[in-house]
CSV table of C-alpha atoms and ligand atoms in Angstrom, one decimal:
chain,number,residue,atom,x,y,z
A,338,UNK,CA,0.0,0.0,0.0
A,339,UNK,CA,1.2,3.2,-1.5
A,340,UNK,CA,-0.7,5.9,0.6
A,341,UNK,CA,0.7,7.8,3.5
A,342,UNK,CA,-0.3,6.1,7.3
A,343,UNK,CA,-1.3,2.8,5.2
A,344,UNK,CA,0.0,0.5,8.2
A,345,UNK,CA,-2.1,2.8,10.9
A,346,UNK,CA,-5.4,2.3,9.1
A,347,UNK,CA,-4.8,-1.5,8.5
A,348,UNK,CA,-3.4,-2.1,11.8
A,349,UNK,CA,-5.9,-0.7,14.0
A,350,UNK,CA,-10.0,-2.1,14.6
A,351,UNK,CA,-12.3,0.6,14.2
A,352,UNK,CA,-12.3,1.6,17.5
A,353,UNK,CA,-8.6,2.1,17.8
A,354,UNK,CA,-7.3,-0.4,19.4
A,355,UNK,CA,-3.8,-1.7,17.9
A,356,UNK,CA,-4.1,-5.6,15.7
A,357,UNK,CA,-1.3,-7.5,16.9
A,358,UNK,CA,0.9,-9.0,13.9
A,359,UNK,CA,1.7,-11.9,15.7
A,360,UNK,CA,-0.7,-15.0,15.2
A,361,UNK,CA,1.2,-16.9,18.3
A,362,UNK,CA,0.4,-14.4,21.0
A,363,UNK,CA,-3.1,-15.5,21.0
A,364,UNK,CA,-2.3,-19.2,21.8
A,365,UNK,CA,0.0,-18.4,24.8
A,366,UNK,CA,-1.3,-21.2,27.2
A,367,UNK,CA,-0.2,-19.3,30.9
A,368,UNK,CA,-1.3,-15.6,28.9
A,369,UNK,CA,1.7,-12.9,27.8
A,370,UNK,CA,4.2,-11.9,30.2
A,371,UNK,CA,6.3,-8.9,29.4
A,372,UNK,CA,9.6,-10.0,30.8
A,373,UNK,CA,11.5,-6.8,31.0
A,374,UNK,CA,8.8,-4.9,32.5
A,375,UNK,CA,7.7,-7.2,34.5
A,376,UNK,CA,4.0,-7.2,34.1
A,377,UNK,CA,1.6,-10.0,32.3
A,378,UNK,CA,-1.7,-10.6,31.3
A,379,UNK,CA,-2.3,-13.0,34.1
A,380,UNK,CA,-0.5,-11.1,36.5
A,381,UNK,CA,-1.6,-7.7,36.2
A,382,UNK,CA,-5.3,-6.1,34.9
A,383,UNK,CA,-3.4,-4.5,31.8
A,384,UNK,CA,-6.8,-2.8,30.5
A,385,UNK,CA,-7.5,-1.6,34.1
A,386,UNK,CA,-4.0,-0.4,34.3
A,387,UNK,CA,-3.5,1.1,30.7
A,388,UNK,CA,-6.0,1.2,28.9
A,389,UNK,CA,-6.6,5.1,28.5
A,390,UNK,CA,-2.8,5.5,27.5
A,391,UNK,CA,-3.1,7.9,24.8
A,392,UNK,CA,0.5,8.9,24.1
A,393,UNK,CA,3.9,6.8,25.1
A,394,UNK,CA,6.6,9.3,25.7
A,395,UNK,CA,10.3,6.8,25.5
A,396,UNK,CA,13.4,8.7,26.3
A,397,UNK,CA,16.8,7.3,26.9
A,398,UNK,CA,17.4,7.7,30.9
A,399,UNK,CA,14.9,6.7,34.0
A,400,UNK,CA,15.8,9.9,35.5
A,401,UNK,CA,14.8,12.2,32.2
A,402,UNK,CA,11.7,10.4,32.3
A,403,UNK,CA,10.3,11.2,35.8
A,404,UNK,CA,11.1,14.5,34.9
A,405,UNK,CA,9.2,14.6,32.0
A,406,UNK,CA,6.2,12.7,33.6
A,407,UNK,CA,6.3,15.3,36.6
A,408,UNK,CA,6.8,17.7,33.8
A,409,UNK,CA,3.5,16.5,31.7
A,410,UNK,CA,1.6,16.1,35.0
A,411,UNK,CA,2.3,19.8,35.8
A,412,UNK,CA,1.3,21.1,32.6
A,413,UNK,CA,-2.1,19.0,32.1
A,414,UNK,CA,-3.2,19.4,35.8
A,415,UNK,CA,-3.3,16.1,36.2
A,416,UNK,CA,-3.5,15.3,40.0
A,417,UNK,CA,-2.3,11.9,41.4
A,418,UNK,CA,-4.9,9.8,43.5
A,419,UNK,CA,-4.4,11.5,47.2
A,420,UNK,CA,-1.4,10.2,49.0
A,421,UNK,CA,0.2,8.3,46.3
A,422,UNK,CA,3.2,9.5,44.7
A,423,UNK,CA,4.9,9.2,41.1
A,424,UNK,CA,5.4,4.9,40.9
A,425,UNK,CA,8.2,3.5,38.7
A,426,UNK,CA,5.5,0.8,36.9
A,427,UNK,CA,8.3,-2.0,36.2
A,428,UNK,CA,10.3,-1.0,39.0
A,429,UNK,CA,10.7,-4.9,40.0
A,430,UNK,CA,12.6,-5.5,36.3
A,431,UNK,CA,15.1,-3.7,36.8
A,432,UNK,CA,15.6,-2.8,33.7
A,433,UNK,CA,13.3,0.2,32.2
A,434,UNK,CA,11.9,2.8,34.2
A,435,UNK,CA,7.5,3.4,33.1
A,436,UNK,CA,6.0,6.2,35.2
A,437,UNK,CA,2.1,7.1,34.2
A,438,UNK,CA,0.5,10.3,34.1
A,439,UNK,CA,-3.4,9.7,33.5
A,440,UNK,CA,-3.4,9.3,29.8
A,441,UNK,CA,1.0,9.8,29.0
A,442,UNK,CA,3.4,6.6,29.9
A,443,UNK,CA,6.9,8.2,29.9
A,444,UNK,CA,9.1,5.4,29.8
A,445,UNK,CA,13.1,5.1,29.3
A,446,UNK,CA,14.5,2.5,26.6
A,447,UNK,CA,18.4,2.9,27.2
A,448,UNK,CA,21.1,3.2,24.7
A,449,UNK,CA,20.8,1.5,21.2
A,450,UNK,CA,19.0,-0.1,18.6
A,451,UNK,CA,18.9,-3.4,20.6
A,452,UNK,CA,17.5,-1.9,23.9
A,453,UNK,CA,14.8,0.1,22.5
A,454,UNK,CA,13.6,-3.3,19.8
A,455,UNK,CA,13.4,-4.8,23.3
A,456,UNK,CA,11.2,-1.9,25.0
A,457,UNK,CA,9.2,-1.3,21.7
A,458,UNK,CA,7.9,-5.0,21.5
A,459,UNK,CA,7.0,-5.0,24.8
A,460,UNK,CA,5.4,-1.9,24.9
A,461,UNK,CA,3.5,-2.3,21.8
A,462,UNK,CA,2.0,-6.0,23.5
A,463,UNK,CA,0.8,-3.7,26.0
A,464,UNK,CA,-0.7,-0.8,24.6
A,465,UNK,CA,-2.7,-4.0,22.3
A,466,UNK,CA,-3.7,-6.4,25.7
A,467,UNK,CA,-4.5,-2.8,27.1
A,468,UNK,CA,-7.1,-2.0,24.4
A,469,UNK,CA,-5.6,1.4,24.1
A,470,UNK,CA,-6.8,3.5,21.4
A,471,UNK,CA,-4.9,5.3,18.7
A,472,UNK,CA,-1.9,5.6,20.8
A,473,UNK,CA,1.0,7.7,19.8
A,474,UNK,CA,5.0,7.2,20.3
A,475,UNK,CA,7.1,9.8,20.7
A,476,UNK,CA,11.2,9.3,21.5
A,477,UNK,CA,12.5,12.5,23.1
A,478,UNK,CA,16.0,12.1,23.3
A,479,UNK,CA,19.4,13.7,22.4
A,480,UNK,CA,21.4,14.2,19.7
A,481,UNK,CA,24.7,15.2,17.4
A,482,UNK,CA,23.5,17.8,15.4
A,483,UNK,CA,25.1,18.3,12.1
A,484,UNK,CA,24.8,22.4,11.2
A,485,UNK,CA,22.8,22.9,14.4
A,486,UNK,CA,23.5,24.5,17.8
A,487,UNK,CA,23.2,22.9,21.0
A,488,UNK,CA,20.3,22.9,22.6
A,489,UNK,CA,18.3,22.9,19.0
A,490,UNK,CA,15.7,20.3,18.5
A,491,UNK,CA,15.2,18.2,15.9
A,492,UNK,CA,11.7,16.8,14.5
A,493,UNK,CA,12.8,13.9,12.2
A,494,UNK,CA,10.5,13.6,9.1
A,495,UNK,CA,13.3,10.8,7.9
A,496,UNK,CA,15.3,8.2,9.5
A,497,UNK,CA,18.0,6.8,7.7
A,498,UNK,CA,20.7,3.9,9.3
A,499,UNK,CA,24.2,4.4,8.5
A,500,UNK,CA,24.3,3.4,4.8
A,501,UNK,CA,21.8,5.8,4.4
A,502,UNK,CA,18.9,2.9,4.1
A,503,UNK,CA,15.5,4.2,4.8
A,504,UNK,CA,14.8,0.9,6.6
A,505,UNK,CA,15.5,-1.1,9.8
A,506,UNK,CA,17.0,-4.3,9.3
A,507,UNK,CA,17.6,-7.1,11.1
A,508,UNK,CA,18.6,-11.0,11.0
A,509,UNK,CA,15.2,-13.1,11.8
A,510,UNK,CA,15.7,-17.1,11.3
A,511,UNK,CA,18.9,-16.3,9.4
A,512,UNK,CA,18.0,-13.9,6.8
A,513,UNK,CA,18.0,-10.5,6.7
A,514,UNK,CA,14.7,-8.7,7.4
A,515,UNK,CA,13.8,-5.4,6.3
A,516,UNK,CA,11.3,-3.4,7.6
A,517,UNK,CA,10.7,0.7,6.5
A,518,UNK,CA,11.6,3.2,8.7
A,519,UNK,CA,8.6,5.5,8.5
A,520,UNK,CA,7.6,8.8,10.6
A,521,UNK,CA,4.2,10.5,10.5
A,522,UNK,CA,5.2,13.2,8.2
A,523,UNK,CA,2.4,15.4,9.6
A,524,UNK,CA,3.0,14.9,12.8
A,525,UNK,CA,6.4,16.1,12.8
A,526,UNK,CA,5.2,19.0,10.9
A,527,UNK,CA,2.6,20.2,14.0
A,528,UNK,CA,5.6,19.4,16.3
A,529,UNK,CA,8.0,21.6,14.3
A,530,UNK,CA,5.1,24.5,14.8
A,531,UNK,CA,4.6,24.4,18.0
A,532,UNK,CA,8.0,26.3,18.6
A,533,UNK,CA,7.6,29.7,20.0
A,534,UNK,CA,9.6,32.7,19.3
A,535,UNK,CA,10.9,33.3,23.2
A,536,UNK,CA,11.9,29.9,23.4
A,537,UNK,CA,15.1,30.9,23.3
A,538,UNK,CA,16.5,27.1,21.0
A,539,UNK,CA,15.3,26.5,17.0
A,540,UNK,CA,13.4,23.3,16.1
A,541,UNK,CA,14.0,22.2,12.3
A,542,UNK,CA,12.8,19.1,10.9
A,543,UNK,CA,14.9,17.2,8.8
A,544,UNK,CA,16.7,13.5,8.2
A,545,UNK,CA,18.0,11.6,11.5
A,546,UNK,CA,20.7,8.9,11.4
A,547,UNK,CA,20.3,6.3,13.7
A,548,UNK,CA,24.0,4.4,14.0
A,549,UNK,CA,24.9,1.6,15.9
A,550,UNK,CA,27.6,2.9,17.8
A,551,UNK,CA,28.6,6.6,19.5
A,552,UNK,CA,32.0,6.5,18.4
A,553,UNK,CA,33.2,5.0,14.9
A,554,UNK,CA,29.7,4.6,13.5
A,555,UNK,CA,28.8,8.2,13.7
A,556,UNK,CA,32.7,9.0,12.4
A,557,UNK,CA,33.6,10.5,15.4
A,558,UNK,CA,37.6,10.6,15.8
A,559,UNK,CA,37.6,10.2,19.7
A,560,UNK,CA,37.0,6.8,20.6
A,561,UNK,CA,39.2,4.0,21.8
A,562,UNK,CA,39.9,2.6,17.7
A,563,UNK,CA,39.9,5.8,15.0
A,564,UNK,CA,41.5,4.1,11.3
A,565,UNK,CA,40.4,7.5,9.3
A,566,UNK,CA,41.4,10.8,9.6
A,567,UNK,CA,40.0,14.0,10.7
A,568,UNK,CA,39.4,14.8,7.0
A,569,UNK,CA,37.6,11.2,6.3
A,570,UNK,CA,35.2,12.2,8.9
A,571,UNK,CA,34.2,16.1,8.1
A,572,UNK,CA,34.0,14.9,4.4
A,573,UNK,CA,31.3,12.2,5.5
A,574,UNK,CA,29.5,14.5,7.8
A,575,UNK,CA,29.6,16.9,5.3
A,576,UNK,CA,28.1,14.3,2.7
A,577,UNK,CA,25.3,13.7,5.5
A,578,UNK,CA,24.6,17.2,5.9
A,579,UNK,CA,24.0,17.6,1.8
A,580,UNK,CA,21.9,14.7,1.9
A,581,UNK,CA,19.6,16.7,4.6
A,582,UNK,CA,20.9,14.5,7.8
A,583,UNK,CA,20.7,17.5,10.3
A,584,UNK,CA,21.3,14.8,13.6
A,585,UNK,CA,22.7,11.4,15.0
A,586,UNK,CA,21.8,9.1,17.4
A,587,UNK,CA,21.0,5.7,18.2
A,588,UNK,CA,17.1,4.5,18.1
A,589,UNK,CA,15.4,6.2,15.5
A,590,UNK,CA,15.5,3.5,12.9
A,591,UNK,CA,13.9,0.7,14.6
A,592,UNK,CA,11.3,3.3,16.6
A,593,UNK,CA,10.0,4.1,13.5
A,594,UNK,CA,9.8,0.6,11.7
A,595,UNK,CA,8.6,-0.9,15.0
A,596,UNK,CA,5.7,1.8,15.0
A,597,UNK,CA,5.0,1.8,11.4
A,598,UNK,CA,4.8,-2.0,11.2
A,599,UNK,CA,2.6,-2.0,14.5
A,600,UNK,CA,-0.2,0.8,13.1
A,601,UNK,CA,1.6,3.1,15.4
A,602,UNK,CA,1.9,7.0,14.4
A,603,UNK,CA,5.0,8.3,15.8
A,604,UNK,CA,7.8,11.1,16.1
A,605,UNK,CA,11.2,10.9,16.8
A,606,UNK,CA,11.9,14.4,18.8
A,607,UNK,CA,16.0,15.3,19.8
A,608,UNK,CA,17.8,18.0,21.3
A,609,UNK,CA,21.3,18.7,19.7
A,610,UNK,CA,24.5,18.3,22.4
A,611,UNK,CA,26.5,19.4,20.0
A,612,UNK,CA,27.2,20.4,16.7
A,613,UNK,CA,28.9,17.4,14.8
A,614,UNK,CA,30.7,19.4,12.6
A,615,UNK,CA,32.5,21.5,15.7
A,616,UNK,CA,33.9,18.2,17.3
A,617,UNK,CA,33.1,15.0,18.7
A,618,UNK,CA,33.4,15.6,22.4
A,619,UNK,CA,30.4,16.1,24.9
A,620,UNK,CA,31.6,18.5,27.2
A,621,UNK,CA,28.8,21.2,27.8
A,622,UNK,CA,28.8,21.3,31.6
A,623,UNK,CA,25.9,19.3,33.6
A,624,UNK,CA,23.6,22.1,34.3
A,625,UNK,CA,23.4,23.5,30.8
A,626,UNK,CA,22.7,19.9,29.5
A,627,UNK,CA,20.2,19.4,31.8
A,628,UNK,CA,18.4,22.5,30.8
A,629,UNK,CA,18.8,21.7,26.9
A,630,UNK,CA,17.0,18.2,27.6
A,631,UNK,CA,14.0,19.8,28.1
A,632,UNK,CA,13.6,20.9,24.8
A,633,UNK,CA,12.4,18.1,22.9
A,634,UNK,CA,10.1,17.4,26.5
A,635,UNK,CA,8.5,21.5,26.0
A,636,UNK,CA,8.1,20.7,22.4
A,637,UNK,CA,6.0,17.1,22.9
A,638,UNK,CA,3.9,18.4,26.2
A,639,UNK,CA,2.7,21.3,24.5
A,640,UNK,CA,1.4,18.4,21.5
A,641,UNK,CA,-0.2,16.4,24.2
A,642,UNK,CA,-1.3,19.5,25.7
A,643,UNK,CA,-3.0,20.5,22.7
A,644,UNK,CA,-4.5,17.5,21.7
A,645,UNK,CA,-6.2,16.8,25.3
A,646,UNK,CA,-7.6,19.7,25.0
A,647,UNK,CA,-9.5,19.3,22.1
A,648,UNK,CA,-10.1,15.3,22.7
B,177,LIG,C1,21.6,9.5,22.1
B,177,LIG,O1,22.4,9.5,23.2
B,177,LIG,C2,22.8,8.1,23.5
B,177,LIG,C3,24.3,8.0,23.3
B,177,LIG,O2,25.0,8.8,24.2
B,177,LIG,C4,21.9,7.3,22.6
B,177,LIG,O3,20.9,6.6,23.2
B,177,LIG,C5,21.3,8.2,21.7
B,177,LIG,O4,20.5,7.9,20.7
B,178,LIG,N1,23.9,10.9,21.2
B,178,LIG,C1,24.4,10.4,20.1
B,178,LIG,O1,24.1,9.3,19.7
B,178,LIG,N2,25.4,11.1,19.4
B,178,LIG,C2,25.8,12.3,19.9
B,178,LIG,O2,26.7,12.9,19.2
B,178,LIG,C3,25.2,12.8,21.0
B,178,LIG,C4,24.2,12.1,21.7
């Protein structure tokens, strides 16, 4: 199918609720348990639970998303049930972080394509046993920006891996699968608007990389092994830049085809550390990093902001 959110239509029932592409889940004798959150069908009351999710905010640290879910719960005036506090949902995993703010999950996915395939399948099973409806993914996260400042944001309309393949791929019974890397073009496009004139950092859209690595897959010169040279590298981020690669990072692939192939509309949203064609070394003291990762967390509150208010 040749027409733009193809997958989303297809993928959904009527009401909204995500299809799952997976024939086996169904026939799971002891129901589905999702291992790295820790939390199951037969365990847990996953419609009771989740079942009004409307957005799923993933970001790479636990501690970026509490903030953000205090954040979001600040800005919608959403009050917690009296004399509970902010719960880490798979806090007995041990390995994500999942906080809920009424209709927003905000959960972290670590570093890398692997990770986040991990957290994406999982989450996806959940927002489907939850019955969720229409659910949106956003990753806010950080960057290299190539051409931009730090502290600029980035809406990705394109993801591309490191060979500049619009697609995720990925070994499944010993051959390669590919699956496309698609964003919601106009979703990135509100996101991009929704920038305001005193908030004192730009937010373009343009192509993302996702690479497998922080040091020689994104060309930097700094890491432990380095067989190019300083030239080899600014010519290749220069040929990046041409291509309209304005940023770098680690997830974006795989969130989009994940999403795409689930039905899923999502964005990939990053704030620039640096700007890739400066240098490779992340040095901008704590404070000011802190502040700068906030950015892509202003720019997708004020979406779910605006879109709770006119659900
Ligand atoms: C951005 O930052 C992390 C690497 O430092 C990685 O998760 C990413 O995509
Ligand atoms: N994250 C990345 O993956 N690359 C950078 O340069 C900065 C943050």
């Amino acid at each position: 199918c040749k027409k733009p959110n193809c997958n989303v239509t297809k993928f959904r029932n009527p009401d909204g609720t995500l299809r799952l592409r997976n024939p086996h889940i169904k026939k799971l004798r002891d129901g589905d348990f999702l291992y790295h959150l820790a939390l199951g069908t037969k365990s847990h009351n996953l419609e009771e639970m989740f079942g009004d999710v409307k957005f799923v905010c993933m970001g790479g640290t636990a501690k970026r998303m509490e903030t953000l879910a205090n954040y979001i719960m600040k800005e919608i005036g959403y009050k917690l049930p009296t004399g509970s506090t902010l719960q880490d949902l798979t806090s007995s995993s041990l390995r994500f972080a999942m906080y809920k703010v009424g209709p927003v999950l905000c959960v972290s996915h670590g570093m890398g394509i692997p990770s986040i395939s991990i957290l994406l399948h999982e989450i996806i099973k959940l927002v489907h046993h939850a019955k969720a409806k229409d659910p949106i993914f956003f990753r806010v996260g950080t960057c290299g920006g190539i051409g931009l400042k730090g502290g600029d944001v980035i809406v990705s309309d394109s993801v591309i891996d490191e060979l500049g393949n619009p697609y995720y791929q990925q070994p499944v019974c010993g051959k390669l699968v590919k699956k496309p890397a698609i964003l919601d073009k106009k979703l990135a496009q509100e996101l991009k608007s929704l920038s305001e004139l005193d908030d004192g950092f730009e937010v373009v859209n343009g192509t993302t990389m996702a690479a497998n690595c922080f040091y020689e897959g994104q060309g930097r010169t700094d890491g432990a092994f380095c067989e190019y040279t300083e030239e080899d590298k600014m010519e290749y981020l220069k040929m990046l830049h041409k291509k309209g690669v304005r940023n770098i990072e680690m997830e974006g692939t795989v969130f989009a085809a994940h999403t795409y192939h689930a039905g899923i509309k999502s964005a990939v949203v990053n704030v620039a550390l640096l700007n890739r064609l400066e240098g490779d070394q992340v040095t901008t003291p704590k404070e000011v990093m802190m502040e700068w990762q906030n950015h892509p967390q202003i720019i997708v509150t004020r979406y779910i902001k605006r879109h709770l208010q006119n659900s």
